[in-house]
Structures are given as structure tokens and as C-alpha cells.
Amino acid sequence: MILPIVGYGNPILKKKAGEIDSTYPGLQEFIDNMWETMYNASGVGLAAPQVGKSIRLFIIDASPFEDEEEELKDFKKVFINPEILEESGEEWIFNEGCLSFPDLREDVLRKPKIKIRYEDENFETHEEEYEGIAARIIQHEYDHVEGVVLVDRISPLKRRLIRKKLQGIIKGNVNPAYKMKFAERK
Ligand code: NI
């Protein structure tokens, strides 16, 4: 089932999400719905708060970036209760988009390497290191479960420059090719 994606301005996007365990009701069905929702919107990542659930879960399929980094061909994962343990290296710019911000792309600075601990769908714990685009997508989705969104990562000046655009997203004056729920449109 395709779920509506919550737009910028909805308070759930600013809330730190809570951990879950294997007793979380309907988890597998929810994850299946998230995949369907993400692919329908042509996204490479989707976090649970973006579909209205404040839980520490996100999914990533980085395969559209396979031309840039060959190892991303099969990069498809579910991250539950993630914790970024370490970020390192010299910050680099990447032009990020977000399904909660239709028609917006912004250059964001982040460190290139991360170490992350998370649980998979079977609640087995993994500790892994990533770099480049994989790390970048994880950092973006991780922000969502921490209550941080794309525009929190840009300068106040840039934010002011796109203020009208952001107001448009809050009010639902945008036309994404996927189903959304806007903060101020009933
Ligand atoms: Ni996003």
C-alpha cells in the first residue's frame, strides 16, 4: 500500500523518533509499504517519520547511483534503531533532495565516512562503515529519525532565499508525482 508522504512543516518531522523492538505491531507490513511508497516516489531513501510514524526506522535503495559508484548496485537495506557512532573525514558537498520537500534540492556539507550500528528486519545487530554516496544517504535518513530535516542543514541565508518555496510546501502549493500530506492543507 502506498502511504502519503508527510511534507515539511508537519511537526512529526521535527521530533526525535523512538526505538522499537520485534514486538512492534505490523512491522513487516509497514516495511513493505515503505518500499512501495519509496519506489512509487522514485526515492533512494525513506524514513518512518516521513510516513507518519515516529519510530527509528529507515530504508535505503541506492542502486540508482550505481553509475557513480559501482558497489551501490545492490545496496538495499532496512535500518532499525540506528546509531551513527562516528563521522570522519573532510566535509564534502552533495546536492541532496528529500521526498518531504518536493522540487527542492540543496547543497549540503557532511563528512564522508561513517560508522553505524543498527538492527536489521530480524533485529540482528550490525556495525558497519560506509563512505561516499552510501554514507550520504544514510546520514540524510538518519537525520529524519533524529528530527532533523534538509533545510536544517543549510545556512540561514539560503533558508531565507527559499522561504517562499518552503511556505509553498507547508501549504501544499506543489504538485509532486506522488501522494503527500501537507501541514496546512486539509
Ligand atoms: Ni529526506
mmCIF file with all atom_site columns, N, CA and C in Angstrom, residues 149-172:
data_model
loop_
_atom_site.group_PDB
_atom_site.id
_atom_site.type_symbol
_atom_site.label_atom_id
_atom_site.label_alt_id
_atom_site.label_comp_id
_atom_site.label_asym_id
_atom_site.label_entity_id
_atom_site.label_seq_id
_atom_site.pdbx_PDB_ins_code
_atom_site.Cartn_x
_atom_site.Cartn_y
_atom_site.Cartn_z
_atom_site.occupancy
_atom_site.B_iso_or_equiv
_atom_site.pdbx_formal_charge
_atom_site.auth_seq_id
_atom_site.auth_comp_id
_atom_site.auth_asym_id
_atom_site.auth_atom_id
_atom_site.pdbx_PDB_model_num
ATOM 1  N N  . VAL A 1 149 ? 15.762 17.979 9.434  1.00 0.00 ? 149 VAL A N  1
ATOM 2  C CA . VAL A 1 149 ? 15.403 17.927 8.015  1.00 0.00 ? 149 VAL A CA 1
ATOM 3  C C  . VAL A 1 149 ? 16.396 18.707 7.161  1.00 0.00 ? 149 VAL A C  1
ATOM 4  N N  . LEU A 1 150 ? 16.270 18.476 5.862  1.00 0.00 ? 150 LEU A N  1
ATOM 5  C CA . LEU A 1 150 ? 17.186 19.060 4.878  1.00 0.00 ? 150 LEU A CA 1
ATOM 6  C C  . LEU A 1 150 ? 17.510 20.538 5.128  1.00 0.00 ? 150 LEU A C  1
ATOM 7  N N  . VAL A 1 151 ? 16.472 21.354 5.333  1.00 0.00 ? 151 VAL A N  1
ATOM 8  C CA . VAL A 1 151 ? 16.740 22.798 5.465  1.00 0.00 ? 151 VAL A CA 1
ATOM 9  C C  . VAL A 1 151 ? 17.416 23.168 6.788  1.00 0.00 ? 151 VAL A C  1
ATOM 10 N N  . ASP A 1 152 ? 17.452 22.218 7.732  1.00 0.00 ? 152 ASP A N  1
ATOM 11 C CA . ASP A 1 152 ? 18.223 22.476 8.957  1.00 0.00 ? 152 ASP A CA 1
ATOM 12 C C  . ASP A 1 152 ? 19.712 22.403 8.668  1.00 0.00 ? 152 ASP A C  1
ATOM 13 N N  . ARG A 1 153 ? 20.060 21.852 7.520  1.00 0.00 ? 153 ARG A N  1
ATOM 14 C CA . ARG A 1 153 ? 21.465 21.646 7.168  1.00 0.00 ? 153 ARG A CA 1
ATOM 15 C C  . ARG A 1 153 ? 22.022 22.724 6.244  1.00 0.00 ? 153 ARG A C  1
ATOM 16 N N  . ILE A 1 154 ? 21.204 23.730 5.925  1.00 0.00 ? 154 ILE A N  1
ATOM 17 C CA . ILE A 1 154 ? 21.707 24.802 5.067  1.00 0.00 ? 154 ILE A CA 1
ATOM 18 C C  . ILE A 1 154 ? 21.807 26.103 5.866  1.00 0.00 ? 154 ILE A C  1
ATOM 19 N N  . SER A 1 155 ? 22.451 27.083 5.312  1.00 0.00 ? 155 SER A N  1
ATOM 20 C CA . SER A 1 155 ? 22.698 28.317 6.057  1.00 0.00 ? 155 SER A CA 1
ATOM 21 C C  . SER A 1 155 ? 21.406 29.125 6.204  1.00 0.00 ? 155 SER A C  1
ATOM 22 N N  . PRO A 1 156 ? 21.318 29.931 7.268  1.00 0.00 ? 156 PRO A N  1
ATOM 23 C CA . PRO A 1 156 ? 20.135 30.780 7.462  1.00 0.00 ? 156 PRO A CA 1
ATOM 24 C C  . PRO A 1 156 ? 19.888 31.686 6.251  1.00 0.00 ? 156 PRO A C  1
ATOM 25 N N  . LEU A 1 157 ? 20.954 32.131 5.614  1.00 0.00 ? 157 LEU A N  1
ATOM 26 C CA . LEU A 1 157 ? 20.798 32.993 4.441  1.00 0.00 ? 157 LEU A CA 1
ATOM 27 C C  . LEU A 1 157 ? 20.097 32.242 3.314  1.00 0.00 ? 157 LEU A C  1
ATOM 28 N N  . LYS A 1 158 ? 20.577 31.035 3.029  1.00 0.00 ? 158 LYS A N  1
ATOM 29 C CA . LYS A 1 158 ? 19.951 30.227 1.986  1.00 0.00 ? 158 LYS A CA 1
ATOM 30 C C  . LYS A 1 158 ? 18.502 29.919 2.323  1.00 0.00 ? 158 LYS A C  1
ATOM 31 N N  . ARG A 1 159 ? 18.271 29.663 3.598  1.00 0.00 ? 159 ARG A N  1
ATOM 32 C CA . ARG A 1 159 ? 16.912 29.352 4.031  1.00 0.00 ? 159 ARG A CA 1
ATOM 33 C C  . ARG A 1 159 ? 15.986 30.530 3.754  1.00 0.00 ? 159 ARG A C  1
ATOM 34 N N  . ARG A 1 160 ? 16.518 31.725 4.003  1.00 0.00 ? 160 ARG A N  1
ATOM 35 C CA . ARG A 1 160 ? 15.716 32.919 3.756  1.00 0.00 ? 160 ARG A CA 1
ATOM 36 C C  . ARG A 1 160 ? 15.416 33.064 2.264  1.00 0.00 ? 160 ARG A C  1
ATOM 37 N N  . LEU A 1 161 ? 16.396 32.724 1.446  1.00 0.00 ? 161 LEU A N  1
ATOM 38 C CA . LEU A 1 161 ? 16.208 32.843 -0.009 1.00 0.00 ? 161 LEU A CA 1
ATOM 39 C C  . LEU A 1 161 ? 15.128 31.903 -0.544 1.00 0.00 ? 161 LEU A C  1
ATOM 40 N N  . ILE A 1 162 ? 14.930 30.787 0.117  1.00 0.00 ? 162 ILE A N  1
ATOM 41 C CA . ILE A 1 162 ? 13.931 29.828 -0.381 1.00 0.00 ? 162 ILE A CA 1
ATOM 42 C C  . ILE A 1 162 ? 12.663 29.822 0.491  1.00 0.00 ? 162 ILE A C  1
ATOM 43 N N  . ARG A 1 163 ? 12.500 30.893 1.273  1.00 0.00 ? 163 ARG A N  1
ATOM 44 C CA . ARG A 1 163 ? 11.380 30.970 2.213  1.00 0.00 ? 163 ARG A CA 1
ATOM 45 C C  . ARG A 1 163 ? 10.018 30.759 1.541  1.00 0.00 ? 163 ARG A C  1
ATOM 46 N N  . LYS A 1 164 ? 9.844  31.396 0.382  1.00 0.00 ? 164 LYS A N  1
ATOM 47 C CA . LYS A 1 164 ? 8.557  31.282 -0.333 1.00 0.00 ? 164 LYS A CA 1
ATOM 48 C C  . LYS A 1 164 ? 8.292  29.845 -0.767 1.00 0.00 ? 164 LYS A C  1
ATOM 49 N N  . LYS A 1 165 ? 9.357  29.221 -1.235 1.00 0.00 ? 165 LYS A N  1
ATOM 50 C CA . LYS A 1 165 ? 9.242  27.840 -1.679 1.00 0.00 ? 165 LYS A CA 1
ATOM 51 C C  . LYS A 1 165 ? 8.839  26.938 -0.496 1.00 0.00 ? 165 LYS A C  1
ATOM 52 N N  . LEU A 1 166 ? 9.457  27.199 0.646  1.00 0.00 ? 166 LEU A N  1
ATOM 53 C CA . LEU A 1 166 ? 9.147  26.403 1.837  1.00 0.00 ? 166 LEU A CA 1
ATOM 54 C C  . LEU A 1 166 ? 7.705  26.641 2.284  1.00 0.00 ? 166 LEU A C  1
ATOM 55 N N  . GLN A 1 167 ? 7.256  27.893 2.207  1.00 0.00 ? 167 GLN A N  1
ATOM 56 C CA . GLN A 1 167 ? 5.862  28.186 2.540  1.00 0.00 ? 167 GLN A CA 1
ATOM 57 C C  . GLN A 1 167 ? 4.920  27.433 1.610  1.00 0.00 ? 167 GLN A C  1
ATOM 58 N N  . GLY A 1 168 ? 5.315  27.346 0.352  1.00 0.00 ? 168 GLY A N  1
ATOM 59 C CA . GLY A 1 168 ? 4.514  26.613 -0.631 1.00 0.00 ? 168 GLY A CA 1
ATOM 60 C C  . GLY A 1 168 ? 4.385  25.142 -0.266 1.00 0.00 ? 168 GLY A C  1
ATOM 61 N N  . ILE A 1 169 ? 5.468  24.574 0.246  1.00 0.00 ? 169 ILE A N  1
ATOM 62 C CA . ILE A 1 169 ? 5.423  23.157 0.647  1.00 0.00 ? 169 ILE A CA 1
ATOM 63 C C  . ILE A 1 169 ? 4.522  22.998 1.874  1.00 0.00 ? 169 ILE A C  1
ATOM 64 N N  . ILE A 1 170 ? 4.659  23.907 2.829  1.00 0.00 ? 170 ILE A N  1
ATOM 65 C CA . ILE A 1 170 ? 3.827  23.834 4.044  1.00 0.00 ? 170 ILE A CA 1
ATOM 66 C C  . ILE A 1 170 ? 2.343  23.890 3.666  1.00 0.00 ? 170 ILE A C  1
ATOM 67 N N  . LYS A 1 171 ? 2.021  24.772 2.739  1.00 0.00 ? 171 LYS A N  1
ATOM 68 C CA . LYS A 1 171 ? 0.621  24.962 2.363  1.00 0.00 ? 171 LYS A CA 1
ATOM 69 C C  . LYS A 1 171 ? 0.129  23.974 1.304  1.00 0.00 ? 171 LYS A C  1
ATOM 70 N N  . GLY A 1 172 ? 1.050  23.198 0.755  1.00 0.00 ? 172 GLY A N  1
ATOM 71 C CA . GLY A 1 172 ? 0.638  22.227 -0.251 1.00 0.00 ? 172 GLY A CA 1
ATOM 72 C C  . GLY A 1 172 ? 0.493  22.814 -1.641 1.00 0.00 ? 172 GLY A C  1
#
